[in-house]
CSV table of C-alpha atoms in Angstrom, one decimal:
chain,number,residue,atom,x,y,z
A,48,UNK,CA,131.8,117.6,118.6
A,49,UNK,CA,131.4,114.9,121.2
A,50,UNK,CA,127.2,113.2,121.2
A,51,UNK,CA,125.7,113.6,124.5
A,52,UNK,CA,126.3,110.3,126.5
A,53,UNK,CA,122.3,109.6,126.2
A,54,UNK,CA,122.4,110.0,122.1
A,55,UNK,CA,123.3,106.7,121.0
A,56,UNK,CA,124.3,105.9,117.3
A,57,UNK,CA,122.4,102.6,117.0
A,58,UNK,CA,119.8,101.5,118.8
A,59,UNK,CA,116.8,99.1,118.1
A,60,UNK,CA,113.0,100.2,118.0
A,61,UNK,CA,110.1,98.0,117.6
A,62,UNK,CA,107.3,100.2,118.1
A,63,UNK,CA,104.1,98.0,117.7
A,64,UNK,CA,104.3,94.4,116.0
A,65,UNK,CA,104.6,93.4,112.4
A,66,UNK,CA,102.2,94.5,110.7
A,67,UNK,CA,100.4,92.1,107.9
A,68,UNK,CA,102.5,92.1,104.6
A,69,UNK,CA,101.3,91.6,100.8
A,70,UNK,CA,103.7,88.7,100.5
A,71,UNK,CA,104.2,85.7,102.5
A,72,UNK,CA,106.7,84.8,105.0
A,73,UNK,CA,107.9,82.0,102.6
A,74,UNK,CA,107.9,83.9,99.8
A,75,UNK,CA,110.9,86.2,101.5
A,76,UNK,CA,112.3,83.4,102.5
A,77,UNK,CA,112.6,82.1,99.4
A,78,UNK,CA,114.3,85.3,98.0
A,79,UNK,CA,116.8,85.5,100.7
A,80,UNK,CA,117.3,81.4,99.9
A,81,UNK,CA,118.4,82.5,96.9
A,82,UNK,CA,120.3,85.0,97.3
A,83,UNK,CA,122.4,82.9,99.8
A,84,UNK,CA,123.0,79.5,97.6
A,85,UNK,CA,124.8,82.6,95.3
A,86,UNK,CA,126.2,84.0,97.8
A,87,UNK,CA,128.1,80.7,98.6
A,88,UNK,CA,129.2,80.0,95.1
A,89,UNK,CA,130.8,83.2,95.1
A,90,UNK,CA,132.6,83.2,98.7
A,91,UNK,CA,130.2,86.0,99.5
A,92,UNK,CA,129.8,86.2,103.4
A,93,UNK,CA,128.0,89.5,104.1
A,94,UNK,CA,125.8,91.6,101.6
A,95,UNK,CA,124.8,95.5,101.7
A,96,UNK,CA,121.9,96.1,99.6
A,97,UNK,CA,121.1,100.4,99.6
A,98,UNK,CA,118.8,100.6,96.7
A,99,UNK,CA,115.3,101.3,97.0
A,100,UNK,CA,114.2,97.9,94.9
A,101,UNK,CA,116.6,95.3,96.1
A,102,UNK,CA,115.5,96.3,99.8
A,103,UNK,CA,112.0,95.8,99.0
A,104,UNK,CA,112.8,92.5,97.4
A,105,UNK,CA,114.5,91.0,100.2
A,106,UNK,CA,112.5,92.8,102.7
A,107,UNK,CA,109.4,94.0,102.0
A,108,UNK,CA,110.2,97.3,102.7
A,109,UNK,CA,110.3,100.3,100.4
A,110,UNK,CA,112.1,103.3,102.0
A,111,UNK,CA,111.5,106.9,102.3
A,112,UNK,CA,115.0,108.5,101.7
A,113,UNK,CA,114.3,112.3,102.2
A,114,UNK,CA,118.2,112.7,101.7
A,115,UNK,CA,119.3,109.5,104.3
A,116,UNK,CA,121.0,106.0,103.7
A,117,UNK,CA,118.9,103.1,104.0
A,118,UNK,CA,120.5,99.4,104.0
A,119,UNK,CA,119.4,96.0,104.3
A,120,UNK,CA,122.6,93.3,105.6
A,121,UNK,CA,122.0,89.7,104.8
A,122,UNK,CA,124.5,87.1,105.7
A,123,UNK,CA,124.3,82.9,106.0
A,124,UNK,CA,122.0,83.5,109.2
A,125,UNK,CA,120.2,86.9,109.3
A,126,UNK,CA,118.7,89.6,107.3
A,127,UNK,CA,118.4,93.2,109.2
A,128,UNK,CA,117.2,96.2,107.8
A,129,UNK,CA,119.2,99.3,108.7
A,130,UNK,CA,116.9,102.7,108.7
A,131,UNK,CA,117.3,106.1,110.0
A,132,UNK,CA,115.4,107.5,113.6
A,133,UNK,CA,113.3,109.8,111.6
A,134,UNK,CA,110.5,106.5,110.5
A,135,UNK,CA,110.5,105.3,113.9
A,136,UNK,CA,109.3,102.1,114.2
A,137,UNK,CA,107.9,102.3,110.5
A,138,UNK,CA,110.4,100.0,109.3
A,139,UNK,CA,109.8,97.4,111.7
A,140,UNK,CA,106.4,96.8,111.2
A,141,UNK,CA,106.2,96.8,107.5
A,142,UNK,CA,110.1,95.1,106.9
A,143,UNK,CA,110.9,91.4,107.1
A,144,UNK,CA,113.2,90.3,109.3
A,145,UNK,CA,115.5,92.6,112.3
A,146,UNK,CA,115.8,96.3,112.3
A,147,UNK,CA,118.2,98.5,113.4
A,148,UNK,CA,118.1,102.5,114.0
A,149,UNK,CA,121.2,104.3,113.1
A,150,UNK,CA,120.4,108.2,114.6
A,151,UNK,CA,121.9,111.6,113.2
A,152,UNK,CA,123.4,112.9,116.4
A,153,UNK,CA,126.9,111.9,115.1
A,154,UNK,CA,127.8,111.9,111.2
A,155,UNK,CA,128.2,108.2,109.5
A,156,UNK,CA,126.4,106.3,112.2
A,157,UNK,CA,124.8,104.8,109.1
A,158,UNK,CA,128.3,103.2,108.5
A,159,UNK,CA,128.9,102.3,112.1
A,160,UNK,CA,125.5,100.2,112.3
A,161,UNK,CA,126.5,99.0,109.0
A,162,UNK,CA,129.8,97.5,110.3
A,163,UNK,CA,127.9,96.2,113.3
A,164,UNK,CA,125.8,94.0,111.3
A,165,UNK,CA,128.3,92.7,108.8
A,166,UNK,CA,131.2,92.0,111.4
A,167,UNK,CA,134.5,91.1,110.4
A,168,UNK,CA,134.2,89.7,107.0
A,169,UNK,CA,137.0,89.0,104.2
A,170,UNK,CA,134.5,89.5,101.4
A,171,UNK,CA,130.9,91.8,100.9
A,172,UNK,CA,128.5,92.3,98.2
A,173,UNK,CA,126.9,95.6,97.0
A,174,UNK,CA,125.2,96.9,94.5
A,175,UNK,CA,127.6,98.7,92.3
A,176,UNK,CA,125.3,100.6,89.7
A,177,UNK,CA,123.7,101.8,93.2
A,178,UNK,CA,126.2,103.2,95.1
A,179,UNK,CA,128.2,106.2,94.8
A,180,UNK,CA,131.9,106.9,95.1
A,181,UNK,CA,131.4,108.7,98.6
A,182,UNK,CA,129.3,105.3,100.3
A,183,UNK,CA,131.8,103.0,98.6
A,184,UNK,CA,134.7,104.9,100.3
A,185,UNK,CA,133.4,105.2,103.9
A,186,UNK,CA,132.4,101.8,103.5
A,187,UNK,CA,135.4,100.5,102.9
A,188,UNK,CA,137.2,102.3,105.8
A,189,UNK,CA,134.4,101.0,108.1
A,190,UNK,CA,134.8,97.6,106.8
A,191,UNK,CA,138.9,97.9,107.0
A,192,UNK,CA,140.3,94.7,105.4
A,193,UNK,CA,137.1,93.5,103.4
A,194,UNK,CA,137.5,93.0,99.4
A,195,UNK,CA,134.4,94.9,98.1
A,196,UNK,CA,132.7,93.1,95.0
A,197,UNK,CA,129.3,93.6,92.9
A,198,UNK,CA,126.1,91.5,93.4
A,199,UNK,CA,124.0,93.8,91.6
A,200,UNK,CA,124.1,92.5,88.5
A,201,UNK,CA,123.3,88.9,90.1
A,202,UNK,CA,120.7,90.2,91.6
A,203,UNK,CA,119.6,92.0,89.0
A,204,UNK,CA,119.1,88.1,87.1
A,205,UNK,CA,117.4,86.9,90.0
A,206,UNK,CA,114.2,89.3,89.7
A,207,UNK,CA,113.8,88.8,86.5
A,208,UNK,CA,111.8,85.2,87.0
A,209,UNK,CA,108.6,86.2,88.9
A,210,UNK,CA,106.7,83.6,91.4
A,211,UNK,CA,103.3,82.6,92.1
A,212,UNK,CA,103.0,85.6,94.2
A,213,UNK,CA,104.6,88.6,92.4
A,214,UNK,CA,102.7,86.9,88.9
A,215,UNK,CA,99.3,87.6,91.1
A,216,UNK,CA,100.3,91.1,92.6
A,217,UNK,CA,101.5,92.1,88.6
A,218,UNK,CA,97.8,90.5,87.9
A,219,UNK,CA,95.5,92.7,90.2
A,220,UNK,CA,98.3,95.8,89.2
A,221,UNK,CA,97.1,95.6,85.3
A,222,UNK,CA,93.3,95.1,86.7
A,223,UNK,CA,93.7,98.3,88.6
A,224,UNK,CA,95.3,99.9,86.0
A,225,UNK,CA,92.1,99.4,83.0
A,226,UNK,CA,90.3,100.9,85.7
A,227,UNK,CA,92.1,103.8,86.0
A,228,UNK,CA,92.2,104.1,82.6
A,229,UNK,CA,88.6,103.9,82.2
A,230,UNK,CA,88.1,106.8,85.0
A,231,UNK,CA,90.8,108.8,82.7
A,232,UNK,CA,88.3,108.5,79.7
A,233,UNK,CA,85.7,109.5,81.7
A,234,UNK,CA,87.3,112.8,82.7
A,235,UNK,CA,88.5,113.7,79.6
A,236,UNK,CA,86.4,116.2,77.8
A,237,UNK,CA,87.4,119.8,75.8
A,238,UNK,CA,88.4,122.3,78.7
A,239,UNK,CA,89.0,119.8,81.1
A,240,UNK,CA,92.6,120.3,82.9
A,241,UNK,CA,95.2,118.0,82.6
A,242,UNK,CA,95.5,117.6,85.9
A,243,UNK,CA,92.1,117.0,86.8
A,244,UNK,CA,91.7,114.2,84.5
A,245,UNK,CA,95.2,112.6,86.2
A,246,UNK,CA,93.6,113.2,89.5
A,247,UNK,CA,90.1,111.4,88.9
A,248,UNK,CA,92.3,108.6,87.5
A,249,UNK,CA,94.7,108.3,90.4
A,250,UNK,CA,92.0,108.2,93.0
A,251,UNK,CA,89.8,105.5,91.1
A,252,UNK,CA,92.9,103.4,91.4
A,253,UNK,CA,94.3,103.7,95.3
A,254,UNK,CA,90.5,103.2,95.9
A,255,UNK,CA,90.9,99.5,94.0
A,256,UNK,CA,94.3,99.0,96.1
A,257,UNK,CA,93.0,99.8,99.2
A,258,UNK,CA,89.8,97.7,98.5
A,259,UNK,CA,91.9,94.4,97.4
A,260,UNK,CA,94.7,94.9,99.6
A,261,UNK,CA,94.0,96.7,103.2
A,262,UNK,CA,96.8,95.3,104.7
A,263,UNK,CA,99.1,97.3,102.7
A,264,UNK,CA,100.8,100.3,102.5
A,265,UNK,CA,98.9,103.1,99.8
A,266,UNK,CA,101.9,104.6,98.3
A,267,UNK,CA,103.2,106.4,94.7
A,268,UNK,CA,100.2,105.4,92.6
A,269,UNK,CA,100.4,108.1,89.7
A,270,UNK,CA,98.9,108.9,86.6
A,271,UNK,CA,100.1,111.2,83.8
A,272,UNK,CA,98.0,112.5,81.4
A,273,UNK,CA,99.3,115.3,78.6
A,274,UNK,CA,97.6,116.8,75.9
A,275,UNK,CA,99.0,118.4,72.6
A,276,UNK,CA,102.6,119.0,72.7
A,277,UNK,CA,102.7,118.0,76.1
A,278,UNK,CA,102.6,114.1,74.8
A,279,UNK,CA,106.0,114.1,73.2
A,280,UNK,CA,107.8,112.8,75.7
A,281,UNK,CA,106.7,109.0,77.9
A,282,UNK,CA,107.2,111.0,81.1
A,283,UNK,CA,106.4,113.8,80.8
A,284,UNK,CA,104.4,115.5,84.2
A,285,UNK,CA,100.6,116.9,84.3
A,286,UNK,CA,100.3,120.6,83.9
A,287,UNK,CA,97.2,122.8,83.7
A,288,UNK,CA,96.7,122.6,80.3
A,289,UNK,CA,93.2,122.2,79.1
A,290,UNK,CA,91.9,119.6,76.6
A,291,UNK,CA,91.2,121.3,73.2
A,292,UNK,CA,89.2,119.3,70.3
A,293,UNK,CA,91.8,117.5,68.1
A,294,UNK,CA,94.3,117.3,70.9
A,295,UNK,CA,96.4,114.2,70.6
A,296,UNK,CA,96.4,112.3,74.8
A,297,UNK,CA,98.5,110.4,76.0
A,298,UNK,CA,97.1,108.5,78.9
A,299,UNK,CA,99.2,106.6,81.5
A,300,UNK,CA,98.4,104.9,84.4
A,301,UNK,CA,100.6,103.4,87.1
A,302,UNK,CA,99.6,101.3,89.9
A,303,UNK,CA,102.1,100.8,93.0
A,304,UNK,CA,101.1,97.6,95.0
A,305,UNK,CA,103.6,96.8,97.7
A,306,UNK,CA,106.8,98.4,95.6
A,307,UNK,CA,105.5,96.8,92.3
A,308,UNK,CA,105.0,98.7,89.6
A,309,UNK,CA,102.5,97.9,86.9
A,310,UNK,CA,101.1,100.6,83.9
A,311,UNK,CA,98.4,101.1,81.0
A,312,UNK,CA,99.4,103.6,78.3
A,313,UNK,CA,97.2,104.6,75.8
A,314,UNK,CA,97.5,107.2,72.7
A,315,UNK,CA,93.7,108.9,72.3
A,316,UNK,CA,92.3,111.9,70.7
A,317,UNK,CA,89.9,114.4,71.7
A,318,UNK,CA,86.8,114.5,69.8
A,319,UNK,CA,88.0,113.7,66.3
A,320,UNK,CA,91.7,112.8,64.5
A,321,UNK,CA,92.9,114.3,61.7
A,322,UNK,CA,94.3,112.5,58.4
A,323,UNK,CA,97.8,112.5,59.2
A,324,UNK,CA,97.6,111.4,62.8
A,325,UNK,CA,95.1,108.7,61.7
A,326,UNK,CA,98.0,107.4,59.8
A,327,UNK,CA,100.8,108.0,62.1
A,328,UNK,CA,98.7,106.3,64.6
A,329,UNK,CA,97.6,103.1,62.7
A,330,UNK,CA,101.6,102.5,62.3
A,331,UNK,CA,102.1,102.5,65.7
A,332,UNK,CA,99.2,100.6,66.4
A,333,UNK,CA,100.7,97.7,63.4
A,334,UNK,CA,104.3,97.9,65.6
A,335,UNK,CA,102.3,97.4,69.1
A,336,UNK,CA,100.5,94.7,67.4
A,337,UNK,CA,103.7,92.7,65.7
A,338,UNK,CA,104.9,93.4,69.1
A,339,UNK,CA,102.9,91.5,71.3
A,340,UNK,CA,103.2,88.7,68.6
A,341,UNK,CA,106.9,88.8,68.7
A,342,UNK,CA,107.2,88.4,72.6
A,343,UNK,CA,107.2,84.6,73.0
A,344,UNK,CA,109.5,81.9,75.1
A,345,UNK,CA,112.6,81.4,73.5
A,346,UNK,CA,112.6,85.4,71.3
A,347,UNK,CA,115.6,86.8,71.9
A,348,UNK,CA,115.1,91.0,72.8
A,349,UNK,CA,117.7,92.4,70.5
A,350,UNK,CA,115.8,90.0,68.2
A,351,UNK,CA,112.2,91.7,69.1
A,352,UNK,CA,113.6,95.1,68.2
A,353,UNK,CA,115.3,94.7,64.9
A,354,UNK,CA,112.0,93.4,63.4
A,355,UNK,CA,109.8,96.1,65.1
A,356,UNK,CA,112.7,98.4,63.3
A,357,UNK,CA,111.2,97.3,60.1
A,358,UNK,CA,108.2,98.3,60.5
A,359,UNK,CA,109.1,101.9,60.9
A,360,UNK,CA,111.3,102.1,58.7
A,361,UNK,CA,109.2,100.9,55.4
A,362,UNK,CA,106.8,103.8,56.6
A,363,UNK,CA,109.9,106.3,57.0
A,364,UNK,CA,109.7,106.8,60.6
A,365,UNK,CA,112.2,105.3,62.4
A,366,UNK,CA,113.6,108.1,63.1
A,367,UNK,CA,110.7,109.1,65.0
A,368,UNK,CA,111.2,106.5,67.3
A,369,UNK,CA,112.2,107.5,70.8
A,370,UNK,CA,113.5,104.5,73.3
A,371,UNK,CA,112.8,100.8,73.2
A,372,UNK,CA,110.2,98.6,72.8
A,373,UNK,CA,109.5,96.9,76.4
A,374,UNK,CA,111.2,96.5,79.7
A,375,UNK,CA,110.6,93.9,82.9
A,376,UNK,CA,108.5,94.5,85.6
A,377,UNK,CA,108.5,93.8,89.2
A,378,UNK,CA,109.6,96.0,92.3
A,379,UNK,CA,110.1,99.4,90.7
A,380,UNK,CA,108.9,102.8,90.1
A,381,UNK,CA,109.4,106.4,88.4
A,382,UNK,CA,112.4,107.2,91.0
A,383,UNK,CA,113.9,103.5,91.9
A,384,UNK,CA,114.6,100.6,89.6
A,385,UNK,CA,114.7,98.6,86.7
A,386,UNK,CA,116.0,95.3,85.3
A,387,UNK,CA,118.1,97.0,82.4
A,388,UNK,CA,118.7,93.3,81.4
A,389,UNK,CA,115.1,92.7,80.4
A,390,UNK,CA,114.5,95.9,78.1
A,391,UNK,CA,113.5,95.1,74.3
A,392,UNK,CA,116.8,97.0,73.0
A,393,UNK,CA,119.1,96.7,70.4
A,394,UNK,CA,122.1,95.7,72.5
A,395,UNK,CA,119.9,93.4,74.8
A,396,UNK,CA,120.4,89.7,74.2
A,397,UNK,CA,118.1,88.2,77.0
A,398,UNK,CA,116.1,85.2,76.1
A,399,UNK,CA,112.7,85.0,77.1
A,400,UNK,CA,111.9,82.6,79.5
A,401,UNK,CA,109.2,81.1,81.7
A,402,UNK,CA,108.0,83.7,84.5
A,403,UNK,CA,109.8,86.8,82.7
A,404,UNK,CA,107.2,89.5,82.8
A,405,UNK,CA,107.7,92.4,79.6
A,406,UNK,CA,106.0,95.3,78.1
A,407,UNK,CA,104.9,96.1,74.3
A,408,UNK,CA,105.2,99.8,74.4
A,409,UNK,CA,106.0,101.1,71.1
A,410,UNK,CA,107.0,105.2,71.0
A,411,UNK,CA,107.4,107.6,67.9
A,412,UNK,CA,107.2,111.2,68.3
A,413,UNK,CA,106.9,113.7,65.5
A,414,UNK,CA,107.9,117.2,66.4
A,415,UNK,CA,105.7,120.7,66.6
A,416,UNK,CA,105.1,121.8,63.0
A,417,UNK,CA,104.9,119.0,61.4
A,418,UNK,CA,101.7,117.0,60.2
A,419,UNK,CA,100.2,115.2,62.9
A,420,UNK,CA,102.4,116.3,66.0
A,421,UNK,CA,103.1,114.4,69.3
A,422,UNK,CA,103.9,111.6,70.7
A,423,UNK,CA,101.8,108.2,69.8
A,424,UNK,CA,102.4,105.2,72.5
A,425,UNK,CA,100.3,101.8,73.2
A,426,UNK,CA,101.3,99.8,75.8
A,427,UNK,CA,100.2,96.3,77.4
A,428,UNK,CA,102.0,93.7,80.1
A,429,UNK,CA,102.7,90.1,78.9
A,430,UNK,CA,103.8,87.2,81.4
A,431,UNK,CA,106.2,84.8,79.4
A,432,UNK,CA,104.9,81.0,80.2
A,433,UNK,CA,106.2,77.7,79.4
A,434,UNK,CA,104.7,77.2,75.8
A,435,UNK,CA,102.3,80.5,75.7
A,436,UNK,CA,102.4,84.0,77.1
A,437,UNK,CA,99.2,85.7,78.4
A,438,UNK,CA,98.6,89.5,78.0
A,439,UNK,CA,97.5,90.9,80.9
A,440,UNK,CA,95.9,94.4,79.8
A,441,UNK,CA,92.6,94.5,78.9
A,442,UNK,CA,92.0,98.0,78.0
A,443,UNK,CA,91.5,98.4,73.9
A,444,UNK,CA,93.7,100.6,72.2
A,445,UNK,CA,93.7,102.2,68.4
A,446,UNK,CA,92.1,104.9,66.6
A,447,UNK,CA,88.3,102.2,66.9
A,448,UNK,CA,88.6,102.8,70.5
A,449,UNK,CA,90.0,105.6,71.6
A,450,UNK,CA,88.7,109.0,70.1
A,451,UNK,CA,86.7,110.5,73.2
């Protein structure tokens, strides 16, 4: 079916001008500097970014996908933003850099705007543990010729060292999230729904964006609170479930400041603790502690989790244990992601460095029916300095502090 001669497949909207960002002109510019001294040590000449984090990183801009292809081109001389008609000029205002629209009257005009802005090139980066088998295939017949190669995993490297900005916006993130922690513990109480105390929780913390940053966007701040057997898994969603006395919580808290993710989680217990989860809990509380010892410039992650191993297992509960011990933070979220290079794992041999930003979040989960059932998590934020690291969470944790 032949478009209508006044449907075009990419045209340019800047509705309104840019709008004021969270970060710096300079501090994009720096990224994309980056980026570009590694694309010219690797012969790179265009790259197409798609996922939801790298986009923000080098743009500013975290997309609404509602089932559409979103892309961000960045060669020696330009960085453009490609979105879909539905945001308008949305993109534009918020996004760093040129925009283009790429409409749906004809299928793949995503692809034909992406082979406008990349041109005839002999070699492009994407992200290859973001897209799928479909994208790489009608990208590679739109860019006819081009050898396809991966700069995920470089960038992946390159967001792992924080600046002076992100450190401040990862800073004010924690902050926000002690307070919404706080306005969790003041909600909880026996009868109270589950997700009423999430709600009082989430508003008491876009309030706090809003207040320290009105110039940005008030998106995906979350908080999920569970109760009882509801706790035994780290994301697990709200339900209606009341509060009873004796109920294990599990409180969790996530800020989102400009794309960047920062969290408080907290094990608590309504009104009172029995025996057996007194105990299960002060073992959890010893890991969490030898934890945030353990994270230091120079420990290696693999390192961090064989020792934290220990622990559990002189107390016969490793097996209890669900995930690992700490992962990076920076421009991600509960649906978009992750430096999987940065995660206090087994099979992780990272060293920590100067800027690198990690969680302590020890997990064990004992299973319905047995003594002292759920799932018992603590977890605080830790910027890695030169000689020192500095924990950024404030909110107390253990059995001392947290039976409400």
């Amino acid at each position: 079916m032949t478009a209508h001669r006044d449907l075009q497949n990419v045209i340019t909207i800047h509705n309104g001008g840019k709008a004021p960002r969270v970060f710096s002109d300079a501090e994009i510019e720096g990224r994309l500097a980056r980026l570009r001294a590694h694309m010219a040590d690797a012969g790179i000449e265009a790259v197409l970014f798609t996922s939801y984090h790298n986009i923000n990183y080098f743009n500013d801009f975290v997309y609404c996908s509602f089932g559409r292809p979103y892309g961000l081109v960045v060669t020696a001389d330009k960085s453009t933003a490609i979105v879909a008609n539905i945001d308008y000029g949305q993109p534009w205002r918020r996004g760093y850099g040129n925009t283009v629209t790429y409409t749906d009257w004809q299928r793949d005009n995503y692809f034909r705007a992406v082979q406008q802005e990349v041109g005839a090139v002999r070699r492009v980066g994407v992200e290859f543990d973001h897209m799928n088998l479909d994208a790489h295939a009608k990208l590679g017949d739109a860019l006819s010729g081009a050898e396809i190669v991966d700069v995920g995993q470089a960038t992946m490297r390159m967001r792992m060292f924080k600046t002076a900005e992100e450190l401040d916006i990862i800073r004010n993130g924690a902050r926000v999230a002690d307070i919404g922690g706080a306005a969790c513990v003041e909600a909880i109480a026996e009868g109270a729904p589950e997700h009423e105390v999430a709600l009082h929780s989430t508003q008491a913390m876009v309030r706090e964006i809003a207040a320290t940053y009105p110039q940005s966007d008030l998106m995906d701040t979350w908080t999920w609170f569970q109760s009882g057997l509801n706790t035994d898994g780290a994301h697990n969603p709200v339900t209606t479930r009341k509060v009873q006395k004796g109920d294990i919580l599990s409180l969790n808290c996530f800020p989102m400041i400009s794309g960047y993710y920062t969290a408080l989680e907290r094990t608590l217990f309504c009104d009172h603790a029995d025996t057996r989860s007194l105990e299960l809990w002060e073992v959890n509380v010893k890991v969490h502690r030898r934890g945030l010892e353990l994270i230091r410039p120079g420990a290696v992650c693999r390192d961090i989790a064989a020792e934290l191993n220990e622990i559990y297992a002189e107390h016969d509960l490793l097996r209890y244990r669900t995930f690992g011990y700490g992962h990076s933070f920076g421009t991600l979220s509960h649906y978009y992601g992750r430096e999987a290079g940065l995660e206090l794992r087994e099979d992780i041999d990272t060293v920590l460095a100067e800027n690198m930003v990690v969680s302590m979040e020890p997990m064990i989960t004992l299973p319905e029916g047995e003594p002292g059932a759920g799932g018992y998590r603590e977890h605080d934020i830790l910027i890695v300095g030169r000689d020192s690291v500095e924990n950024i969470t404030r909110f107390p944790f253990g059995p001392d502090h947290n039976i409400v």
